[in-house]
Coordinates of C-alpha atoms in Angstrom, one line a residue:
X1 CA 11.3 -4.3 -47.4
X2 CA 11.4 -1.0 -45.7
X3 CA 8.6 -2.3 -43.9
X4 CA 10.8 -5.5 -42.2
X5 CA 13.3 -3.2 -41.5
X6 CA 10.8 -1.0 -39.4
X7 CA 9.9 -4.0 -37.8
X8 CA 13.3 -5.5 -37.0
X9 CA 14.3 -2.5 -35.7
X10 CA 11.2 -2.0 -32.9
X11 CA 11.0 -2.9 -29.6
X12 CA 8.5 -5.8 -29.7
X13 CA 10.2 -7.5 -32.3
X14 CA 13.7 -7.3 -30.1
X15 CA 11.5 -8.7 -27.4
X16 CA 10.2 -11.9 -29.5
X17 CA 14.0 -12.1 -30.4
X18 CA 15.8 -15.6 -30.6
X19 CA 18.7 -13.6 -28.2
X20 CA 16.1 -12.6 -25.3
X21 CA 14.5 -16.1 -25.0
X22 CA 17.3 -17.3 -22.3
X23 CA 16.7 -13.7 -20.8
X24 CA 12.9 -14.8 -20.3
X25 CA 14.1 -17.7 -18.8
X26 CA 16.8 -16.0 -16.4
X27 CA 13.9 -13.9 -15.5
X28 CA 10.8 -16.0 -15.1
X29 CA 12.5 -18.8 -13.3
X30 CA 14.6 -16.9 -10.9
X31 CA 10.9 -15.3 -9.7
X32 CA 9.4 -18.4 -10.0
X33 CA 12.5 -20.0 -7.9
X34 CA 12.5 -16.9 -5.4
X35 CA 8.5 -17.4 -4.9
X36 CA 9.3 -21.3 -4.0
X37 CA 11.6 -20.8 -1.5
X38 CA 9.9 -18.2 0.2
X39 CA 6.5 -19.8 0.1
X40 CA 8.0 -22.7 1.5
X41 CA 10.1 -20.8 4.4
X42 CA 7.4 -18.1 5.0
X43 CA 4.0 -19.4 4.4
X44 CA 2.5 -16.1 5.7
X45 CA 3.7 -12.4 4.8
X46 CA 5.7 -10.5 6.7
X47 CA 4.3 -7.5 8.9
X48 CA 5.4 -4.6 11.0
X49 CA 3.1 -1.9 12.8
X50 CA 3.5 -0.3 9.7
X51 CA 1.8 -3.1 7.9
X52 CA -1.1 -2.5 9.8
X53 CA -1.5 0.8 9.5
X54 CA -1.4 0.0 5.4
X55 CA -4.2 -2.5 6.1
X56 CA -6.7 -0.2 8.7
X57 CA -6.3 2.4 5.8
X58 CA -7.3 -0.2 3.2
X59 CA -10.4 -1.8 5.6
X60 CA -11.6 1.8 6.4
X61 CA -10.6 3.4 3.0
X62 CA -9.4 6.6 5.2
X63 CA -6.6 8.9 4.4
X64 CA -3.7 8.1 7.1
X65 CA -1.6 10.9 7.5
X66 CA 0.9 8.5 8.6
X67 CA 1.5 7.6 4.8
X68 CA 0.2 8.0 1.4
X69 CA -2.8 6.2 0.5
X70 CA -1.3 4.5 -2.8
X71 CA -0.1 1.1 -1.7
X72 CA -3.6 0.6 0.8
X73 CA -5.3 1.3 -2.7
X74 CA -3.1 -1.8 -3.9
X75 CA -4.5 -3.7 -1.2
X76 CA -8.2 -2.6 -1.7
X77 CA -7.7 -3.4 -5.8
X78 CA -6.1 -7.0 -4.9
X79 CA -9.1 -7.6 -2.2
X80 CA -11.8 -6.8 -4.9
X81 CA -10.3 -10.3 -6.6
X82 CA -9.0 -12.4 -3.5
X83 CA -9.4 -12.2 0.1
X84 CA -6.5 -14.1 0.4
X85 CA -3.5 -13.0 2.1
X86 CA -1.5 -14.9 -0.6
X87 CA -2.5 -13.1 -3.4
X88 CA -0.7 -10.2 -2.0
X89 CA 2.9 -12.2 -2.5
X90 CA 1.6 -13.6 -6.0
X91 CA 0.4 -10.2 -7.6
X92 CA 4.2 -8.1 -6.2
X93 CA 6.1 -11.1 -7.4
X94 CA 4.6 -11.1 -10.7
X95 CA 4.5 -6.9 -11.0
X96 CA 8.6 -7.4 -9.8
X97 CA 9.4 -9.9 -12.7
X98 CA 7.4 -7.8 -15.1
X99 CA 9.4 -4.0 -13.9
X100 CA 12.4 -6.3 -13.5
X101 CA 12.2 -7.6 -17.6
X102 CA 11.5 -4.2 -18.2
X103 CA 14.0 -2.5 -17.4
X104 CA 16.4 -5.2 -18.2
X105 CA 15.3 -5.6 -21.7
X106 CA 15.4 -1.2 -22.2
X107 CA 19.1 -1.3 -20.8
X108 CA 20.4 -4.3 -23.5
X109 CA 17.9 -2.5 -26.2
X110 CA 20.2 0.3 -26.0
X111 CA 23.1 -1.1 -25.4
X112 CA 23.7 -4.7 -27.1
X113 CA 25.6 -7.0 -25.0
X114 CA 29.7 -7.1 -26.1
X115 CA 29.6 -10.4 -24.3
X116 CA 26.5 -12.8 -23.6
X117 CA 27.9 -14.8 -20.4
X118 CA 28.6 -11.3 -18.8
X119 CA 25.3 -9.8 -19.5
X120 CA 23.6 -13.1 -18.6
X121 CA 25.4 -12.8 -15.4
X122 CA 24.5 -9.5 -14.3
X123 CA 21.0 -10.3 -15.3
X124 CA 20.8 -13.1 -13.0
X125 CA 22.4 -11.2 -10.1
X126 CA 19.7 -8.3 -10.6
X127 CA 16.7 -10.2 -10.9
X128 CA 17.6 -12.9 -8.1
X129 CA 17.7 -10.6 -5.2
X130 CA 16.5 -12.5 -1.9
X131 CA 15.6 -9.0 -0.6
X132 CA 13.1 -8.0 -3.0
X133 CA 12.2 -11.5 -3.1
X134 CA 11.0 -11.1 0.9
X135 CA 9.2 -7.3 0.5
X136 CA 7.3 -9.1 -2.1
X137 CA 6.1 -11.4 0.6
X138 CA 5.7 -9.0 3.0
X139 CA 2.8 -6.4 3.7
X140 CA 4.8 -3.8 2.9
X141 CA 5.1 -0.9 0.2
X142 CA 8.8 -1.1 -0.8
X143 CA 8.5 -3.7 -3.1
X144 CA 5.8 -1.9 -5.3
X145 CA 7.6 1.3 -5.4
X146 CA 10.8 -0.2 -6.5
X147 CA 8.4 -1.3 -9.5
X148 CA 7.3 1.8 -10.1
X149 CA 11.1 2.8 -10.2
X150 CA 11.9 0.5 -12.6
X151 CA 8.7 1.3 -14.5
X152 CA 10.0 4.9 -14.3
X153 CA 13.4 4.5 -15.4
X154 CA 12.5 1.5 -18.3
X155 CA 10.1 3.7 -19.7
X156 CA 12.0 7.5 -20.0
X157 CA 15.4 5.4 -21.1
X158 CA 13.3 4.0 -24.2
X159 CA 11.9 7.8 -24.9
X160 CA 16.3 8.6 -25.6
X161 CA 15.9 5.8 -28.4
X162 CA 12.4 5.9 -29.8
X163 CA 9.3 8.5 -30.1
X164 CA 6.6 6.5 -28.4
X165 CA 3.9 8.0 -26.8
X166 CA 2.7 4.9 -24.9
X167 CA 5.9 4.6 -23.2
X168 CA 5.5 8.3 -22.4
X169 CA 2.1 7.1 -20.7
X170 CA 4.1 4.8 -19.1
X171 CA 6.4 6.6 -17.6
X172 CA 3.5 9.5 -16.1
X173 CA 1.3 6.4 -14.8
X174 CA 4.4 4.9 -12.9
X175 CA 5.6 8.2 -11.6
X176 CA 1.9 8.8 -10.2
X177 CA 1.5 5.8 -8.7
X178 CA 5.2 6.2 -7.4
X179 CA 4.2 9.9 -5.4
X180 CA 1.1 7.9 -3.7
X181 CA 3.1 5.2 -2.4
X182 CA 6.2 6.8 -1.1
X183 CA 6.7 10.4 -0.4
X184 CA 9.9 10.5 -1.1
X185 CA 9.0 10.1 -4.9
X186 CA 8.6 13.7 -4.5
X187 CA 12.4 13.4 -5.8
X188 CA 11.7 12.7 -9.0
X189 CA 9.7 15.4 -10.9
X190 CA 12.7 17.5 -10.3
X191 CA 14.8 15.0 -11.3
X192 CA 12.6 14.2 -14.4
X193 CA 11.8 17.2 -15.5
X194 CA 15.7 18.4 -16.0
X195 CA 16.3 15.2 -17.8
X196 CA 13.2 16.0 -20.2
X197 CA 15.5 18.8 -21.9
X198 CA 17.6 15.7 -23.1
X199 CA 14.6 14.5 -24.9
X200 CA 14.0 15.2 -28.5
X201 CA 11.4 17.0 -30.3
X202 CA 8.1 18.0 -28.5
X203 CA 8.3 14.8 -26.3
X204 CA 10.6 17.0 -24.4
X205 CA 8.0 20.0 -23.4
X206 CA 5.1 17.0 -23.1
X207 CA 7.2 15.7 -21.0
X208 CA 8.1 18.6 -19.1
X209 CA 4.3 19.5 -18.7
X210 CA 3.2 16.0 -18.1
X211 CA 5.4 15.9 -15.2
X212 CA 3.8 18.8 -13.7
X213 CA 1.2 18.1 -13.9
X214 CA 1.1 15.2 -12.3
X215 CA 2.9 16.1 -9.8
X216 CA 0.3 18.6 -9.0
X217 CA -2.9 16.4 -9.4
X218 CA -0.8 14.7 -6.0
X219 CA -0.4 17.6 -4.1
X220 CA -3.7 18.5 -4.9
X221 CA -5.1 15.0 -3.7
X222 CA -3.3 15.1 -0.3
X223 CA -4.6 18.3 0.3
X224 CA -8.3 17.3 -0.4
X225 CA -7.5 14.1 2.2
X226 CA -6.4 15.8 4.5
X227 CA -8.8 18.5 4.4
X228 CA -11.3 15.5 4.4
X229 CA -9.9 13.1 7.1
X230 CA -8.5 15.3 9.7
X231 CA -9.7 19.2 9.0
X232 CA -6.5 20.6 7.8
X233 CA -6.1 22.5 4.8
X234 CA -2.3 21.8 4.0
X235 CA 0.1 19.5 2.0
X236 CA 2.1 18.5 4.8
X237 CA 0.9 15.4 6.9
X238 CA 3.5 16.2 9.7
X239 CA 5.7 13.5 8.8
X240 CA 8.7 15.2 7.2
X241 CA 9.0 17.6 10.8
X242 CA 8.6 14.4 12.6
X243 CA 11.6 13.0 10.5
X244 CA 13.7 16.0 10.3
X245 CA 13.5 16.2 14.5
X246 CA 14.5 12.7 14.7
X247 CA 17.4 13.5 12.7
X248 CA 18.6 16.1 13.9
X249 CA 17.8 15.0 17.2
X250 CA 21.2 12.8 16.6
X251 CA 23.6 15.8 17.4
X252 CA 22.2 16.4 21.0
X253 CA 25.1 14.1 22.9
X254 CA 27.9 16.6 21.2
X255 CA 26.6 19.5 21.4
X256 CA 26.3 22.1 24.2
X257 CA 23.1 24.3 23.6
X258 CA 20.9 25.3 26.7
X259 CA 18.0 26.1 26.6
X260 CA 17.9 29.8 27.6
X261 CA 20.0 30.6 24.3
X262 CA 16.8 29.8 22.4
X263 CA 14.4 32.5 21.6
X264 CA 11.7 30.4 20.7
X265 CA 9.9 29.2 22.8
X266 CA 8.1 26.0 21.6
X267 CA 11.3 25.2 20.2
X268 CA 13.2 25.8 23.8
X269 CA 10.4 23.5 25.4
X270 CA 11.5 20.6 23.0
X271 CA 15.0 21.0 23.4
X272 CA 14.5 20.4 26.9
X273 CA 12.9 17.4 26.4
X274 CA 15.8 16.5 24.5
X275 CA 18.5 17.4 26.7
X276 CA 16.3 15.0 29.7
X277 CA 17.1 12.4 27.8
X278 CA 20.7 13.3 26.1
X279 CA 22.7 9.9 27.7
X280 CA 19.9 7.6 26.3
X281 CA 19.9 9.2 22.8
X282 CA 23.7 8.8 22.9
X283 CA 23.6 5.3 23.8
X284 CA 20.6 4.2 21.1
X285 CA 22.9 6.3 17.7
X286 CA 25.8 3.9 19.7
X287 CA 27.5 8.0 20.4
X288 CA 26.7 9.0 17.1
X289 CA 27.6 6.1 15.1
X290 CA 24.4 4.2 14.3
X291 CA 21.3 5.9 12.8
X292 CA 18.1 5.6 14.5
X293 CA 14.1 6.5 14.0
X294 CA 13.3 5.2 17.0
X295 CA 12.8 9.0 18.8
X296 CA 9.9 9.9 16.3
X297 CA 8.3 5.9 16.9
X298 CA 8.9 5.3 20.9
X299 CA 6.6 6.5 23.6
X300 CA 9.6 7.0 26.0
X301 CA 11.6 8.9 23.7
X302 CA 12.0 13.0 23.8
X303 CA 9.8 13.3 20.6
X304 CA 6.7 11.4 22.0
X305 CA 7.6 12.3 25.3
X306 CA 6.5 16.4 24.1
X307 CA 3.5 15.0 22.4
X308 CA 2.3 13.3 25.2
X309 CA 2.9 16.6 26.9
X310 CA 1.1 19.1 24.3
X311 CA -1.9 16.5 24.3
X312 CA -2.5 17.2 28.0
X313 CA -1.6 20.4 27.9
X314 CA -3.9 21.2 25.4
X315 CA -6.6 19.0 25.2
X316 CA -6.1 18.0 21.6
X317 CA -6.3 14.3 19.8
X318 CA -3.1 12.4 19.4
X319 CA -3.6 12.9 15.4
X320 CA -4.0 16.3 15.2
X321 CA -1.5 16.8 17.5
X322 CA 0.9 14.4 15.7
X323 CA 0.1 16.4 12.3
X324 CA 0.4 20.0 14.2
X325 CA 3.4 19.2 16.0
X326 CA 5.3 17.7 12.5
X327 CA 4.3 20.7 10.0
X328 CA 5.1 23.0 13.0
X329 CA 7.2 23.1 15.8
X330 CA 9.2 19.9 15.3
X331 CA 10.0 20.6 11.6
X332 CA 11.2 24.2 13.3
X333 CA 13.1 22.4 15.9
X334 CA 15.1 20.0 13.2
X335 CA 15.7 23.2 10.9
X336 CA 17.1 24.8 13.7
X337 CA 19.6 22.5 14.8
X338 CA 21.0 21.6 11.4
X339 CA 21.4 25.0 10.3
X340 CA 23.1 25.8 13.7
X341 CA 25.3 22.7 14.1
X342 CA 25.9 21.9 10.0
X343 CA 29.1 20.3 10.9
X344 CA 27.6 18.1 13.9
X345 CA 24.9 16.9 11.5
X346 CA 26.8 15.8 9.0
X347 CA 29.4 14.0 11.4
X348 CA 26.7 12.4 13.8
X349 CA 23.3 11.8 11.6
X350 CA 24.6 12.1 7.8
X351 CA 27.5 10.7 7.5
X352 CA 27.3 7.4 9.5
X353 CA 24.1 7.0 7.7
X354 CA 25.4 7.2 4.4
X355 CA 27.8 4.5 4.5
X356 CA 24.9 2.3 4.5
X357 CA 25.2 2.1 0.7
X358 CA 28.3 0.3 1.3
X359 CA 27.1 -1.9 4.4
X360 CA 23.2 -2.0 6.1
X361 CA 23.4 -2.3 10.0
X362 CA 19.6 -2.1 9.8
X363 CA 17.7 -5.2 8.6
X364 CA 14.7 -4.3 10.7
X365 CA 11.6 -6.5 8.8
X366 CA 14.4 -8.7 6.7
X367 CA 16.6 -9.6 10.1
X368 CA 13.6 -10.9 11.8
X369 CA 10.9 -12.5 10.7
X370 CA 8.0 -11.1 12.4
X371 CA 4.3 -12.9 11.1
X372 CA 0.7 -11.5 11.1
X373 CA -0.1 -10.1 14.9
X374 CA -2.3 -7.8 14.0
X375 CA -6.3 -8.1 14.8
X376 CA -7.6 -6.2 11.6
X377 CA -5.1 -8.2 9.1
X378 CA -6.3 -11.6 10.4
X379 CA -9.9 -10.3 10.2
X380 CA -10.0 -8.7 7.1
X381 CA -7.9 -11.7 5.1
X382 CA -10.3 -13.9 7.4
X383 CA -7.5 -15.7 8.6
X384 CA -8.4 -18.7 11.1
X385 CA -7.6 -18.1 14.5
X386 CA -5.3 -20.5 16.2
X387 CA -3.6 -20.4 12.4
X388 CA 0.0 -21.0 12.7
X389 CA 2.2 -18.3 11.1
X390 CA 5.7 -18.5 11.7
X391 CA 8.5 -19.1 9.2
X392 CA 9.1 -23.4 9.0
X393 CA 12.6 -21.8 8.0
X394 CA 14.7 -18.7 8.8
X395 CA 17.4 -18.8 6.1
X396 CA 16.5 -14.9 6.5
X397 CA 17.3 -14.6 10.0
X398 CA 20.2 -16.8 9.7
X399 CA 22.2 -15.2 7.1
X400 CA 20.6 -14.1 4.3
X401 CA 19.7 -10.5 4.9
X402 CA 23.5 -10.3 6.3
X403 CA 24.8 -11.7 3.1
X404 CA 23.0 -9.4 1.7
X405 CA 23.9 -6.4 3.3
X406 CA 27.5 -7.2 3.1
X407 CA 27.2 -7.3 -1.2
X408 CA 27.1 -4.3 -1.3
X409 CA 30.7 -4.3 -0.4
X410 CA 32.1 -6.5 -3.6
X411 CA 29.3 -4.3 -5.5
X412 CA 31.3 -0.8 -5.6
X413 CA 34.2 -2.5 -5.6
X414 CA 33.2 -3.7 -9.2
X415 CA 32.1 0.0 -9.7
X416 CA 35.2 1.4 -8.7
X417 CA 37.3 -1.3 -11.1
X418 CA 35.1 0.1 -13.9
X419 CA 35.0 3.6 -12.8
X420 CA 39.1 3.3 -13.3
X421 CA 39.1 1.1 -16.4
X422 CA 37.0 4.0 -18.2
X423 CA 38.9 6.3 -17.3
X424 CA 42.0 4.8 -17.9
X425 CA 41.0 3.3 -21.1
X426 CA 38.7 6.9 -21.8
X427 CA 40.9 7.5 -25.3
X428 CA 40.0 4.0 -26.7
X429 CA 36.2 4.2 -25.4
X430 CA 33.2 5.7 -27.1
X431 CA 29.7 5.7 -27.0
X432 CA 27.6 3.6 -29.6
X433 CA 25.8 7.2 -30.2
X434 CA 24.6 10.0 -28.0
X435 CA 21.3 8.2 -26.5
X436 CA 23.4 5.4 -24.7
X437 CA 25.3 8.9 -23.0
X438 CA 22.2 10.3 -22.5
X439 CA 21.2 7.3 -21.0
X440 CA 24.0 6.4 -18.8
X441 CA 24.0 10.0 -17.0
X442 CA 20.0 10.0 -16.1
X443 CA 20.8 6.3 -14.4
X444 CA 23.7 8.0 -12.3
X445 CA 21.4 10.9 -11.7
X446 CA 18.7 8.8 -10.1
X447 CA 21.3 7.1 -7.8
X448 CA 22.7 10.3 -6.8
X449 CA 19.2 11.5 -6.5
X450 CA 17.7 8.6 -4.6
X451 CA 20.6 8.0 -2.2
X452 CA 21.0 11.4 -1.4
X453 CA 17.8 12.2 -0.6
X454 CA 17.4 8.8 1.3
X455 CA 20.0 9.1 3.5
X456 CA 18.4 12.6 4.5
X457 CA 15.2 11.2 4.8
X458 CA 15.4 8.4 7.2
X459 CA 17.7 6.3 9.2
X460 CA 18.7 3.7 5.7
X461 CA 17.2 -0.3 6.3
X462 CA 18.4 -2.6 4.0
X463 CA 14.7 -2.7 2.2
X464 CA 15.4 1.5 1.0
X465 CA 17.8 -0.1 -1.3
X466 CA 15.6 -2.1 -3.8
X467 CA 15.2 0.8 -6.4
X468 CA 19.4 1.3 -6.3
X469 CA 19.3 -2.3 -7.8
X470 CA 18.6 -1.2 -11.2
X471 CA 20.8 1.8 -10.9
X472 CA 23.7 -0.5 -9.8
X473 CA 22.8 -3.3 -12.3
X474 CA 22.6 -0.5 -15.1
X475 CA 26.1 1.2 -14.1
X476 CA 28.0 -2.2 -13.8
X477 CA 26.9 -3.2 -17.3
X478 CA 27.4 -0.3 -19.2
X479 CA 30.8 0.2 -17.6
X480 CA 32.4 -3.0 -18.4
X481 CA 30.3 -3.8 -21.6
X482 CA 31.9 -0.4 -23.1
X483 CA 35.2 -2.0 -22.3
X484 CA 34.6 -5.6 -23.5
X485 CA 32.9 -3.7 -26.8
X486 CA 36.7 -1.9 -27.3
X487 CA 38.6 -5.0 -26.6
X488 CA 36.3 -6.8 -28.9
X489 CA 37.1 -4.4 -32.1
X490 CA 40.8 -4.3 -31.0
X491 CA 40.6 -8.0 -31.1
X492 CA 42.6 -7.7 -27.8

């Protein structure tokens, strides 16, 4: 008897559960739907340079210091099985419904639906999202970090409810593969590790050690390829100073700085490249109201402009260069001018960029369908030449990825309704016991975490915003299903 309790009470027999077969339904058919209608639009992924530079790496199996090397070793595993470009598309749709039940079935684990039409709403609306539905067909690694996100999150929400060392595996794997696809993962130990005090029993301190180190076998792998691929014994790839230049770069049309007030001198020499160009950057941010990372990517832009400049000055290679300038002078340069000009950052780079939560102006890959045009992607997935690879339909390019920039709008709108409800309704509220707390606040935590550090980052396209599903998902359900759960024992 104690036995079937046991049993009942797990996580696999939840899963087998008479009241999650319409979720597997919801969740396998809306993937299955979403890979239709994009096969059928887009018969061919969708690429940018970027896409290429993911595929070179994969070919050559070199270390790019452009990127890390985790999603080109997704593309080297899926080649070992298929040289089909397809199978790309088939393997991220079927790793997004499998992160996407996941973390779905975690959330209602822990907190049992008050009402079954809401919660199969919301489920729906999460898993149906045309945007991850087009990164999965796309050569591209944002799709297979949200996964890893949703991996993340799924598996450390489950360690709040039960003791289970697999999901702790889990949770380390997905946070490792997480670091090697995105930088910007680098978020998340920190995060993690803080949350892993919230943990009970010695799953905390594993925890807490696991993340460490993990976190150090990464930086100890970048640093072995980059000592191995370009001869320089250091973490940093260059591409955070490249970033924090363009960024900062943002602030040049409203500021008045010359040159001759600077002490340093490398930093002096870009800053004049920066002024020669100050009416173009003010007309490409729109005078400081539109984000862009176009002065770290175009050749006739102040930050190429310099490197082009150092290279013949000095004789040196356009990577080393690139990785020199980035963990040197231009990281410098963007320190410099935010710390000088806090205000001006804020108000010109920051701030505009972080009301793309609330609406994306940048669609980039989504807004325009751009197919295969590059030789080593053809030739490696030995695609015919002469094949035709446009989209037979732009539903995309039409109005989808503006639609789906503009729901974010309704989205926190909803948030904000439940935001007030709780609070309004806080006396008559309670949590069904400390875990689904614990819970909630880690979920807010990562959105904080993520968009904050996001919006830093990078100039925000609408494709960053695939991991904040989940967190949006999670916050909308556990808002209003604490207040249908009051209403319902009130009989209101």
């Amino acid at each position: 008897m104690d036995k079937k309790k046991a049993d009942a009470g797990s996580f696999s027999f939840f899963l087998k559960g008479r009241d999650q077969r319409l979720d597997w339904i919801v969740l396998a058919v809306s993937c299955l739907l979403g890979y239709i209608i994009l096969r059928v639009c887009y018969p061919y992924p969708a690429t940018i340079s970027d896409s290429g530079t993911y595929v070179n790496t994969a070919m050559t199996d070199i270390f790019s210091f452009y990127r890390p090397f985790g999603y080109s070793a997704f593309l080297q595993f899926i080649h070992v099985f298929s040289s089909s470009v397809h199978a790309i598309f088939i393997v991220q749709m079927i790793l997004y419904f499998l992160a996407s039940s996941a973390f779905a079935f975690v959330i209602k684990y822990i907190y049992p639906p008050a009402n079954k039409i809401f919660w199969y709403i919301l489920l729906l609306f999460f898993v149906f999202s045309p945007i991850a539905f087009y990164m999965a067909n796309a050569i591209m690694s944002d799709l297979l970090f949200a996964v890893m996100v949703y991996f993340m999150l799924a598996s450390f929400m489950y360690l709040f409810r039960k003791t289970s060392w697999f999901a702790l595996g889990v949770f380390f794997l997905s946070l490792y593969f997480a670091l090697h696809i995105r930088y910007s993962a680098m978020i998340f130990p920190v995060l993690f590790i803080v949350c892993f005090f919230m943990v009970k029993g010695k799953l905390s301190w594993v925890g807490i050690a696991g993340t460490v180190v993990v976190s150090l076998l990464f930086y100890n792998q970048v640093k072995t390829d980059m000592r191995k691929t370009t001869g320089f014994d250091q973490f940093s790839t260059g591409f955070d100073g490249w970033q924090l230049a363009n960024n900062a770069l943002h602030i040049i049309p409203h500021i008045d700085l010359q040159p001759d007030k600077i002490s340093n001198p490398e930093i002096r020499t870009v800053h004049s490249f920066a002024l020669a160009q100050k009416d173009r950057i003010a007309e490409i941010t729109h005078n400081g109201a539109v984000p862009s990372a176009s002065f770290m990517w175009i050749n006739d832009q102040p930050l190429k402009q310099y490197l082009f400049a150092y290279m013949q000055h000095t004789s040196e290679p356009y990577a080393s260069s690139w990785i020199k300038l980035g963990s040197g002078t231009y990281k410098l340069y963007g320190q410099y001018l935010m710390k000088k000009y806090p205000v001006e950052f804020m108000r010109y780079y920051y701030l505009p960029n972080a009301k793309s939560i609330f609406y994306v102006n940048s669609k980039e890959i989504i807004g325009k369908y751009t197919p295969i045009n590059v030789k080593d992607i053809s030739e490696w997935y030995r695609i015919p030449e002469g094949t035709d690879m446009n989209a037979k339909y732009t539903p995309y390019e039409s109005f989808v990825a503006e639609a789906s920039a503009a729901s974010y709008i309704p989205i926190w709108i909803i948030i904000a309704i439940g935001s007030v409800l709780s609070v309004v309704m806080r006396k008559k509220l309670s949590w069904q016991n400390k875990e689904g707390q614990r819970v909630f606040w880690v979920i807010i935590a990562t959105g904080i975490f993520y968009y904050t550090a996001t919006v830093f980052a990078s100039p925000v396209s609408l494709r960053f915003w695939i991991p904040m599903n989940a967190v949006l998902f999670a916050v909308i359900y556990i808002l209003f299903n604490r207040t249908l759960e009051s209403r319902k024992k009130t009989g209101a």
